PDB file of C-alpha atoms in Angstrom:
ATOM      1  CA  MET A   1      52.992  81.297 -29.058  1.00  0.00           C
ATOM      2  CA  HIS A   2      50.811  77.909 -28.536  1.00  0.00           C
ATOM      3  CA  ARG A   3      51.594  77.391 -24.739  1.00  0.00           C
ATOM      4  CA  SER A   4      51.874  81.356 -24.199  1.00  0.00           C
ATOM      5  CA  ALA A   5      72.009  70.502  -9.000  1.00  0.00           C
ATOM      6  CA  HIS A   6      72.997  67.808 -10.217  1.00  0.00           C
ATOM      7  CA  LEU A   7      73.350  69.864 -13.809  1.00  0.00           C
ATOM      8  CA  SER A   8      74.148  73.305 -11.715  1.00  0.00           C
ATOM      9  CA  ARG A   9      76.838  71.627  -9.344  1.00  0.00           C
ATOM     10  CA  ARG A  10      79.106  70.319 -12.427  1.00  0.00           C
ATOM     11  CA  TRP A  11      78.632  73.592 -14.002  1.00  0.00           C
ATOM     12  CA  ARG A  12      80.292  75.440 -11.722  1.00  0.00           C
ATOM     13  CA  SER A  13      83.290  73.489 -11.229  1.00  0.00           C
ATOM     14  CA  PHE A  14      84.119  74.773 -14.790  1.00  0.00           C
ATOM     15  CA  LEU A  15      82.831  78.070 -14.551  1.00  0.00           C
ATOM     16  CA  GLY A  16      86.841  79.204 -15.391  1.00  0.00           C
ATOM     17  CA  ALA A  17      89.076  77.918 -17.495  1.00  0.00           C
ATOM     18  CA  ALA A  18      87.843  74.079 -17.230  1.00  0.00           C
ATOM     19  CA  THR A  19      84.509  74.603 -19.471  1.00  0.00           C
ATOM     20  CA  ALA A  20      85.788  72.824 -22.396  1.00  0.00           C
ATOM     21  CA  VAL A  21      86.914  69.945 -20.274  1.00  0.00           C
ATOM     22  CA  ALA A  22      83.330  69.467 -18.817  1.00  0.00           C
ATOM     23  CA  ALA A  23      81.769  69.690 -22.411  1.00  0.00           C
ATOM     24  CA  ALA A  24      83.509  66.665 -23.366  1.00  0.00           C
ATOM     25  CA  THR A  25      81.733  64.884 -20.293  1.00  0.00           C
ATOM     26  CA  LEU A  26      77.816  66.152 -20.550  1.00  0.00           C
ATOM     27  CA  VAL A  27      76.167  63.389 -22.540  1.00  0.00           C
ATOM     28  CA  VAL A  28      72.127  63.488 -23.057  1.00  0.00           C
ATOM     29  CA  THR A  29      70.837  60.478 -22.010  1.00  0.00           C
ATOM     30  CA  SER A  30      69.067  58.752 -24.946  1.00  0.00           C
ATOM     31  CA  THR A  31      65.808  59.323 -25.520  1.00  0.00           C
ATOM     32  CA  THR A  32      64.480  55.920 -27.651  1.00  0.00           C
ATOM     33  CA  ALA A  33      63.286  53.091 -25.808  1.00  0.00           C
ATOM     34  CA  ALA A  34      61.602  50.017 -27.115  1.00  0.00           C
ATOM     35  CA  GLY A  35      57.998  49.291 -26.660  1.00  0.00           C
ATOM     36  CA  LEU A  36      56.576  53.080 -25.971  1.00  0.00           C
ATOM     37  CA  THR A  37      54.951  54.608 -28.576  1.00  0.00           C
ATOM     38  CA  ASP A  38      53.039  57.341 -29.047  1.00  0.00           C
ATOM     39  CA  ALA A  39      49.539  55.826 -29.718  1.00  0.00           C
ATOM     40  CA  ALA A  40      49.879  53.743 -26.632  1.00  0.00           C
ATOM     41  CA  ALA A  41      50.983  56.406 -24.200  1.00  0.00           C
ATOM     42  CA  LEU A  42      47.672  58.380 -26.529  1.00  0.00           C
ATOM     43  CA  ALA A  43      45.578  55.484 -25.373  1.00  0.00           C
ATOM     44  CA  ASP A  44      46.064  55.776 -21.641  1.00  0.00           C
ATOM     45  CA  GLU A  45      46.234  60.086 -21.725  1.00  0.00           C
ATOM     46  CA  PRO A  46      45.250  61.432 -18.274  1.00  0.00           C
ATOM     47  CA  ASN A  47      43.873  65.145 -17.670  1.00  0.00           C
ATOM     48  CA  ALA A  48      45.908  67.957 -16.528  1.00  0.00           C
ATOM     49  CA  THR A  49      44.120  67.966 -12.860  1.00  0.00           C
ATOM     50  CA  THR A  50      44.223  71.422 -10.672  1.00  0.00           C
ATOM     51  CA  ALA A  51      47.390  71.324  -8.269  1.00  0.00           C
ATOM     52  CA  ALA A  52      48.913  72.525  -4.917  1.00  0.00           C
ATOM     53  CA  PRO A  53      51.082  75.890  -5.957  1.00  0.00           C
ATOM     54  CA  GLN A  54      55.308  75.121  -6.372  1.00  0.00           C
ATOM     55  CA  ALA A  55      57.341  77.788  -4.148  1.00  0.00           C
ATOM     56  CA  ALA A  56      59.428  77.763  -7.197  1.00  0.00           C
ATOM     57  CA  ILE A  57      57.409  77.689 -10.101  1.00  0.00           C
ATOM     58  CA  GLY A  58      54.985  80.501 -10.859  1.00  0.00           C
ATOM     59  CA  ALA A  59      53.518  82.746 -13.471  1.00  0.00           C
ATOM     60  CA  LEU A  60      55.487  85.080 -15.654  1.00  0.00           C
ATOM     61  CA  PHE A  61      53.405  88.119 -16.029  1.00  0.00           C
ATOM     62  CA  MET A  62      53.926  91.678 -18.051  1.00  0.00           C
ATOM     63  CA  ALA A  63      55.026  93.830 -15.967  1.00  0.00           C
ATOM     64  CA  ASN A  64      52.541  96.349 -16.779  1.00  0.00           C
ATOM     65  CA  ASP A  65      49.656  94.248 -16.408  1.00  0.00           C
ATOM     66  CA  PRO A  66      49.447  92.405 -13.000  1.00  0.00           C
ATOM     67  CA  THR A  67      46.510  90.231 -14.741  1.00  0.00           C
ATOM     68  CA  ASP A  68      48.211  89.186 -17.841  1.00  0.00           C
ATOM     69  CA  HIS A  69      49.998  86.178 -17.211  1.00  0.00           C
ATOM     70  CA  ILE A  70      51.533  84.474 -20.560  1.00  0.00           C
ATOM     71  CA  CYS A  71      53.857  81.809 -19.512  1.00  0.00           C
ATOM     72  CA  THR A  72      54.992  80.095 -16.773  1.00  0.00           C
ATOM     73  CA  ALA A  73      58.627  79.643 -15.017  1.00  0.00           C
ATOM     74  CA  SER A  74      60.580  77.948 -12.594  1.00  0.00           C
ATOM     75  CA  VAL A  75      63.788  78.636 -10.236  1.00  0.00           C
ATOM     76  CA  LEU A  76      66.816  77.147 -11.196  1.00  0.00           C
ATOM     77  CA  ASP A  77      69.808  76.348  -8.266  1.00  0.00           C
ATOM     78  CA  SER A  78      72.372  78.132  -9.033  1.00  0.00           C
ATOM     79  CA  ALA A  79      75.276  80.244  -7.583  1.00  0.00           C
ATOM     80  CA  ALA A  80      73.820  83.454  -8.205  1.00  0.00           C
ATOM     81  CA  GLY A  81      70.452  82.444  -7.131  1.00  0.00           C
ATOM     82  CA  ASN A  82      68.138  84.844  -9.373  1.00  0.00           C
ATOM     83  CA  LEU A  83      67.771  82.848 -12.614  1.00  0.00           C
ATOM     84  CA  ILE A  84      64.448  81.685 -13.675  1.00  0.00           C
ATOM     85  CA  LEU A  85      63.770  78.988 -16.618  1.00  0.00           C
ATOM     86  CA  THR A  86      60.805  79.500 -19.612  1.00  0.00           C
ATOM     87  CA  ALA A  87      60.583  79.313 -23.255  1.00  0.00           C
ATOM     88  CA  ALA A  88      62.722  81.231 -25.455  1.00  0.00           C
ATOM     89  CA  HIS A  89      59.455  82.153 -27.492  1.00  0.00           C
ATOM     90  CA  CYS A  90      57.686  83.839 -24.560  1.00  0.00           C
ATOM     91  CA  VAL A  91      60.477  86.162 -24.279  1.00  0.00           C
ATOM     92  CA  SER A  92      61.242  89.428 -26.871  1.00  0.00           C
ATOM     93  CA  GLY A  93      64.042  92.038 -26.575  1.00  0.00           C
ATOM     94  CA  SER A  94      65.627  92.173 -22.868  1.00  0.00           C
ATOM     95  CA  GLY A  95      63.066  90.371 -21.306  1.00  0.00           C
ATOM     96  CA  ASN A  96      62.855  93.346 -19.033  1.00  0.00           C
ATOM     97  CA  ASP A  97      59.296  94.101 -19.539  1.00  0.00           C
ATOM     98  CA  LEU A  98      58.300  90.516 -17.742  1.00  0.00           C
ATOM     99  CA  GLN A  99      57.408  89.364 -13.933  1.00  0.00           C
ATOM    100  CA  PHE A 100      57.531  86.835 -12.133  1.00  0.00           C
ATOM    101  CA  ARG A 101      55.272  85.422  -9.591  1.00  0.00           C
ATOM    102  CA  PRO A 102      56.214  82.416  -7.704  1.00  0.00           C
ATOM    103  CA  ALA A 103      53.376  80.164  -6.266  1.00  0.00           C
ATOM    104  CA  TYR A 104      51.286  82.414  -8.034  1.00  0.00           C
ATOM    105  CA  ASP A 105      47.413  81.235  -6.401  1.00  0.00           C
ATOM    106  CA  ASN A 106      44.166  83.179  -7.148  1.00  0.00           C
ATOM    107  CA  GLY A 107      45.431  86.510  -7.751  1.00  0.00           C
ATOM    108  CA  THR A 108      47.606  86.288  -4.628  1.00  0.00           C
ATOM    109  CA  SER A 109      52.221  86.248  -4.638  1.00  0.00           C
ATOM    110  CA  PRO A 110      52.953  84.746  -1.730  1.00  0.00           C
ATOM    111  CA  TYR A 111      56.420  85.246  -2.468  1.00  0.00           C
ATOM    112  CA  GLY A 112      56.131  88.227  -4.052  1.00  0.00           C
ATOM    113  CA  ALA A 113      56.712  89.578  -7.524  1.00  0.00           C
ATOM    114  CA  TRP A 114      60.363  89.241  -9.353  1.00  0.00           C
ATOM    115  CA  ASN A 115      61.273  92.176 -12.292  1.00  0.00           C
ATOM    116  CA  VAL A 116      63.158  90.371 -15.303  1.00  0.00           C
ATOM    117  CA  GLU A 117      66.514  92.327 -15.661  1.00  0.00           C
ATOM    118  CA  ALA A 118      67.950  90.078 -18.961  1.00  0.00           C
ATOM    119  CA  ALA A 119      67.553  87.348 -20.556  1.00  0.00           C
ATOM    120  CA  TYR A 120      70.215  84.182 -22.234  1.00  0.00           C
ATOM    121  CA  VAL A 121      69.497  82.597 -25.051  1.00  0.00           C
ATOM    122  CA  MET A 122      70.992  79.968 -27.445  1.00  0.00           C
ATOM    123  CA  PRO A 123      72.687  81.250 -30.646  1.00  0.00           C
ATOM    124  CA  SER A 124      70.317  79.358 -32.957  1.00  0.00           C
ATOM    125  CA  TRP A 125      67.460  80.833 -31.110  1.00  0.00           C
ATOM    126  CA  LEU A 126      68.867  83.983 -31.694  1.00  0.00           C
ATOM    127  CA  ALA A 127      69.971  83.346 -35.492  1.00  0.00           C
ATOM    128  CA  SER A 128      66.533  81.695 -36.622  1.00  0.00           C
ATOM    129  CA  GLN A 129      64.727  80.426 -33.753  1.00  0.00           C
ATOM    130  CA  ASN A 130      65.674  77.113 -33.476  1.00  0.00           C
ATOM    131  CA  PRO A 131      62.653  75.146 -32.052  1.00  0.00           C
ATOM    132  CA  GLN A 132      65.028  72.617 -30.480  1.00  0.00           C
ATOM    133  CA  ALA A 133      66.536  75.909 -28.580  1.00  0.00           C
ATOM    134  CA  ASP A 134      63.490  77.076 -27.425  1.00  0.00           C
ATOM    135  CA  PHE A 135      64.841  78.473 -23.791  1.00  0.00           C
ATOM    136  CA  ALA A 136      65.559  81.493 -21.940  1.00  0.00           C
ATOM    137  CA  VAL A 137      67.495  81.426 -18.875  1.00  0.00           C
ATOM    138  CA  LEU A 138      65.958  84.910 -17.024  1.00  0.00           C
ATOM    139  CA  ARG A 139      68.086  86.710 -14.617  1.00  0.00           C
ATOM    140  CA  VAL A 140      65.768  88.690 -11.687  1.00  0.00           C
ATOM    141  CA  ALA A 141      66.023  91.575  -9.673  1.00  0.00           C
ATOM    142  CA  ASP A 142      67.384  91.263  -6.057  1.00  0.00           C
ATOM    143  CA  GLN A 143      65.031  92.639  -3.449  1.00  0.00           C
ATOM    144  CA  THR A 144      65.540  93.571  -0.342  1.00  0.00           C
ATOM    145  CA  ARG A 145      63.657  92.053   2.513  1.00  0.00           C
ATOM    146  CA  ASP A 146      63.521  93.571   6.087  1.00  0.00           C
ATOM    147  CA  GLY A 147      66.499  95.770   5.170  1.00  0.00           C
ATOM    148  CA  LYS A 148      68.594  92.271   3.626  1.00  0.00           C
ATOM    149  CA  LEU A 149      69.016  92.547   0.132  1.00  0.00           C
ATOM    150  CA  VAL A 150      67.918  89.069  -0.898  1.00  0.00           C
ATOM    151  CA  SER A 151      68.285  86.423  -4.037  1.00  0.00           C
ATOM    152  CA  LEU A 152      64.970  84.462  -5.562  1.00  0.00           C
ATOM    153  CA  GLN A 153      66.581  81.710  -4.566  1.00  0.00           C
ATOM    154  CA  GLN A 154      66.724  82.600  -1.325  1.00  0.00           C
ATOM    155  CA  VAL A 155      62.826  83.169  -1.031  1.00  0.00           C
ATOM    156  CA  THR A 156      61.499  80.399  -2.807  1.00  0.00           C
ATOM    157  CA  GLY A 157      64.337  77.328  -3.373  1.00  0.00           C
ATOM    158  CA  GLY A 158      65.370  76.153  -6.633  1.00  0.00           C
ATOM    159  CA  TYR A 159      65.724  72.960  -9.126  1.00  0.00           C
ATOM    160  CA  ASP A 160      68.531  70.930 -10.574  1.00  0.00           C
ATOM    161  CA  LEU A 161      69.193  71.217 -14.158  1.00  0.00           C
ATOM    162  CA  ASP A 162      69.411  68.218 -15.647  1.00  0.00           C
ATOM    163  CA  THR A 163      70.105  66.409 -19.054  1.00  0.00           C
ATOM    164  CA  THR A 164      66.844  64.806 -20.901  1.00  0.00           C
ATOM    165  CA  PRO A 165      66.357  61.079 -19.324  1.00  0.00           C
ATOM    166  CA  ALA A 166      65.479  58.040 -20.863  1.00  0.00           C
ATOM    167  CA  VAL A 167      61.500  57.853 -22.929  1.00  0.00           C
ATOM    168  CA  GLY A 168      59.526  56.443 -20.010  1.00  0.00           C
ATOM    169  CA  THR A 169      60.791  58.417 -17.097  1.00  0.00           C
ATOM    170  CA  PRO A 170      58.168  59.794 -14.950  1.00  0.00           C
ATOM    171  CA  VAL A 171      57.937  63.342 -15.485  1.00  0.00           C
ATOM    172  CA  THR A 172      55.065  66.117 -13.619  1.00  0.00           C
ATOM    173  CA  ASP A 173      54.384  69.322 -14.790  1.00  0.00           C
ATOM    174  CA  TYR A 174      53.546  72.486 -13.277  1.00  0.00           C
ATOM    175  CA  ALA A 175      51.818  75.207 -15.341  1.00  0.00           C
ATOM    176  CA  TYR A 176      49.491  78.097 -15.610  1.00  0.00           C
ATOM    177  CA  ASN A 177      47.273  78.492 -18.515  1.00  0.00           C
ATOM    178  CA  SER A 178      46.423  81.757 -19.296  1.00  0.00           C
ATOM    179  CA  GLY A 179      42.819  82.696 -17.831  1.00  0.00           C
ATOM    180  CA  GLU A 180      43.573  80.869 -14.998  1.00  0.00           C
ATOM    181  CA  ASP A 181      44.499  81.925 -11.881  1.00  0.00           C
ATOM    182  CA  GLN A 182      45.719  77.960 -10.223  1.00  0.00           C
ATOM    183  CA  PRO A 183      47.880  75.767 -11.371  1.00  0.00           C
ATOM    184  CA  ILE A 184      47.883  72.746 -13.022  1.00  0.00           C
ATOM    185  CA  GLY A 185      49.741  69.373 -12.788  1.00  0.00           C
ATOM    186  CA  CYS A 186      50.070  65.999 -14.397  1.00  0.00           C
ATOM    187  CA  THR A 187      52.185  62.765 -13.789  1.00  0.00           C
ATOM    188  CA  THR A 188      53.387  60.757 -16.976  1.00  0.00           C
ATOM    189  CA  PRO A 189      55.893  58.778 -18.749  1.00  0.00           C
ATOM    190  CA  LEU A 190      58.767  60.594 -21.329  1.00  0.00           C
ATOM    191  CA  LEU A 191      58.114  60.445 -24.654  1.00  0.00           C
ATOM    192  CA  GLN A 192      59.949  61.221 -27.731  1.00  0.00           C
ATOM    193  CA  SER A 193      57.825  62.745 -30.377  1.00  0.00           C
ATOM    194  CA  GLN A 194      58.449  64.302 -33.802  1.00  0.00           C
ATOM    195  CA  GLY A 195      62.302  64.355 -32.305  1.00  0.00           C
ATOM    196  CA  TYR A 196      61.255  66.231 -29.243  1.00  0.00           C
ATOM    197  CA  PRO A 197      60.901  65.017 -25.551  1.00  0.00           C
ATOM    198  CA  ALA A 198      57.122  65.173 -25.063  1.00  0.00           C
ATOM    199  CA  ILE A 199      54.345  64.423 -22.509  1.00  0.00           C
ATOM    200  CA  ALA A 200      50.471  62.949 -23.023  1.00  0.00           C
ATOM    201  CA  CYS A 201      48.148  64.772 -20.997  1.00  0.00           C
ATOM    202  CA  ASN A 202      45.525  66.174 -21.745  1.00  0.00           C
ATOM    203  CA  GLY A 203      44.812  70.321 -20.095  1.00  0.00           C
ATOM    204  CA  TYR A 204      47.554  72.194 -21.236  1.00  0.00           C
ATOM    205  CA  THR A 205      47.105  75.289 -23.170  1.00  0.00           C
ATOM    206  CA  GLY A 206      48.051  78.715 -24.025  1.00  0.00           C
ATOM    207  CA  GLY A 207      50.107  80.028 -20.671  1.00  0.00           C
ATOM    208  CA  SER A 208      51.474  76.427 -20.052  1.00  0.00           C
ATOM    209  CA  SER A 209      55.134  77.431 -22.172  1.00  0.00           C
ATOM    210  CA  GLY A 210      57.692  77.419 -19.848  1.00  0.00           C
ATOM    211  CA  SER A 211      56.444  75.361 -17.619  1.00  0.00           C
ATOM    212  CA  PRO A 212      59.074  72.803 -16.113  1.00  0.00           C
ATOM    213  CA  PHE A 213      59.057  68.757 -17.025  1.00  0.00           C
ATOM    214  CA  LEU A 214      60.518  67.733 -14.003  1.00  0.00           C
ATOM    215  CA  ALA A 215      62.270  64.127 -13.059  1.00  0.00           C
ATOM    216  CA  LYS A 216      62.071  62.947  -9.442  1.00  0.00           C
ATOM    217  CA  GLU A 217      65.393  61.445  -8.363  1.00  0.00           C
ATOM    218  CA  PRO A 218      65.935  58.316  -6.338  1.00  0.00           C
ATOM    219  CA  ASP A 219      66.100  60.744  -2.747  1.00  0.00           C
ATOM    220  CA  GLY A 220      62.658  62.214  -3.911  1.00  0.00           C
ATOM    221  CA  THR A 221      64.032  65.545  -4.870  1.00  0.00           C
ATOM    222  CA  GLN A 222      63.191  67.115  -8.419  1.00  0.00           C
ATOM    223  CA  ARG A 223      65.614  68.035 -11.216  1.00  0.00           C
ATOM    224  CA  ILE A 224      64.437  70.080 -14.358  1.00  0.00           C
ATOM    225  CA  VAL A 225      64.754  68.150 -17.694  1.00  0.00           C
ATOM    226  CA  GLY A 226      63.034  70.541 -20.044  1.00  0.00           C
ATOM    227  CA  VAL A 227      60.292  72.662 -20.699  1.00  0.00           C
ATOM    228  CA  ILE A 228      57.088  73.289 -22.546  1.00  0.00           C
ATOM    229  CA  GLY A 229      58.144  74.772 -25.693  1.00  0.00           C
ATOM    230  CA  GLY A 230      60.056  73.978 -28.694  1.00  0.00           C
ATOM    231  CA  TYR A 231      57.691  71.787 -31.529  1.00  0.00           C
ATOM    232  CA  TYR A 232      55.137  74.469 -32.755  1.00  0.00           C
ATOM    233  CA  GLN A 233      56.169  76.282 -29.148  1.00  0.00           C
ATOM    234  CA  GLY A 234      54.874  73.124 -27.049  1.00  0.00           C
ATOM    235  CA  GLY A 235      52.472  71.696 -30.076  1.00  0.00           C
ATOM    236  CA  CYS A 236      49.641  71.926 -31.356  1.00  0.00           C
ATOM    237  CA  GLU A 237      47.028  70.302 -29.372  1.00  0.00           C
ATOM    238  CA  ALA A 238      46.307  70.173 -25.457  1.00  0.00           C
ATOM    239  CA  SER A 239      46.406  67.035 -25.192  1.00  0.00           C
ATOM    240  CA  MET A 240      50.655  66.891 -26.139  1.00  0.00           C
ATOM    241  CA  SER A 241      53.012  68.628 -24.702  1.00  0.00           C
ATOM    242  CA  TYR A 242      56.786  68.689 -26.135  1.00  0.00           C
ATOM    243  CA  SER A 243      60.316  70.672 -25.005  1.00  0.00           C
ATOM    244  CA  SER A 244      63.388  71.567 -26.669  1.00  0.00           C
ATOM    245  CA  PRO A 245      66.025  68.876 -25.216  1.00  0.00           C
ATOM    246  CA  VAL A 246      68.417  70.379 -22.508  1.00  0.00           C
ATOM    247  CA  THR A 247      71.794  70.774 -23.971  1.00  0.00           C
ATOM    248  CA  LEU A 248      75.268  72.177 -22.846  1.00  0.00           C
ATOM    249  CA  GLY A 249      74.055  75.013 -25.370  1.00  0.00           C
ATOM    250  CA  LEU A 250      71.312  75.541 -22.424  1.00  0.00           C
ATOM    251  CA  VAL A 251      73.981  74.865 -19.567  1.00  0.00           C
ATOM    252  CA  MET A 252      76.293  77.766 -21.596  1.00  0.00           C
ATOM    253  CA  GLN A 253      73.277  80.438 -20.636  1.00  0.00           C
ATOM    254  CA  LEU A 254      73.252  79.383 -17.279  1.00  0.00           C
ATOM    255  CA  ILE A 255      76.967  79.693 -16.829  1.00  0.00           C
ATOM    256  CA  ARG A 256      76.150  83.569 -18.531  1.00  0.00           C
ATOM    257  CA  GLY A 257      73.109  83.973 -16.281  1.00  0.00           C
ATOM    258  CA  ASP A 258      75.204  83.031 -13.547  1.00  0.00           C
ATOM    259  CA  LEU A 259      78.301  85.661 -14.139  1.00  0.00           C
ATOM    260  CA  GLN A 260      75.721  88.052 -14.321  1.00  0.00           C
ATOM    261  CA  ALA A 261      76.733  88.745 -18.337  1.00  0.00           C
ATOM    262  CA  THR A 262      75.646  91.189 -20.023  1.00  0.00           C
ATOM    263  CA  GLY A 263      71.996  89.426 -21.865  1.00  0.00           C
ATOM    264  CA  ASP A 264      70.194  89.290 -25.475  1.00  0.00           C
ATOM    265  CA  ASN A 265      68.012  91.152 -27.494  1.00  0.00           C
ATOM    266  CA  VAL A 266      65.845  87.913 -27.724  1.00  0.00           C
ATOM    267  CA  PRO A 267      63.659  87.929 -31.180  1.00  0.00           C
ATOM    268  CA  GLN A 268      59.834  88.420 -31.434  1.00  0.00           C
ATOM    269  CA  ALA A 269      58.843  84.719 -31.808  1.00  0.00           C
ATOM    270  CA  GLY A 270      56.975  84.355 -34.810  1.00  0.00           C
ATOM    271  CA  ASP A 271      53.979  82.286 -35.417  1.00  0.00           C
ATOM    272  CA  SER A 272      53.990  78.720 -33.647  1.00  0.00           C
ATOM    273  CA  GLY A 273      52.772  77.233 -37.136  1.00  0.00           C
ATOM    274  CA  CYS A 274      49.857  75.647 -35.666  1.00  0.00           C
TER     275      CYS A 274
END
């Protein structure tokens, strides 16, 4: 492992028999644009800097080791309220050996620690670990607080999921590098590199896998349009980070999670190839 409700409102509307019809309306925005190349982006490559913790973004830990955070994840806006998104290569088996700590900061977990119960990945990741399908939707257990059962999203809020936007769209990524107890962040234009959405920003290393690409809407709200992963499990250089494209295949995993379906037995990811 290298980095180891626009759409939500739409897919809620076709949880029933309308799934096939709505699928035909999901069109991924073109990720090609003239004049923006990898070389041009790298010439002005920014550096990620320490960022304020975000309520709906956190570190993904091994549940039996509260000192070992291995990846990053974010809370999805969902009807169930208990779904998070990370990279598939961060997960193996049912995922129930993982624990999510939103807004983790210097050893503190202000919103608690949430245990993963199930994982949902695309069929092509199950079959062959297709790097174009490096996403995992994880279901976390609800918690009892003040005598009431609450979901993760009730505590932290969540992000809508949207399709990959056009090249040049500004995106922000908050991540937790392994061995560091504060998040980093960077805002930079979205690129298309090696056939994958990507960002050129220096400083994303092991542990940043699964961190969300966030695009801002006109009203200022942010939506998830990718996560670090995909090409070489996120990339071989700290200066260029990749994502698999957001497609209907990922939306279907959100639907499975929202229906609290039986999770997948996710294969252990192989070497990144770097």
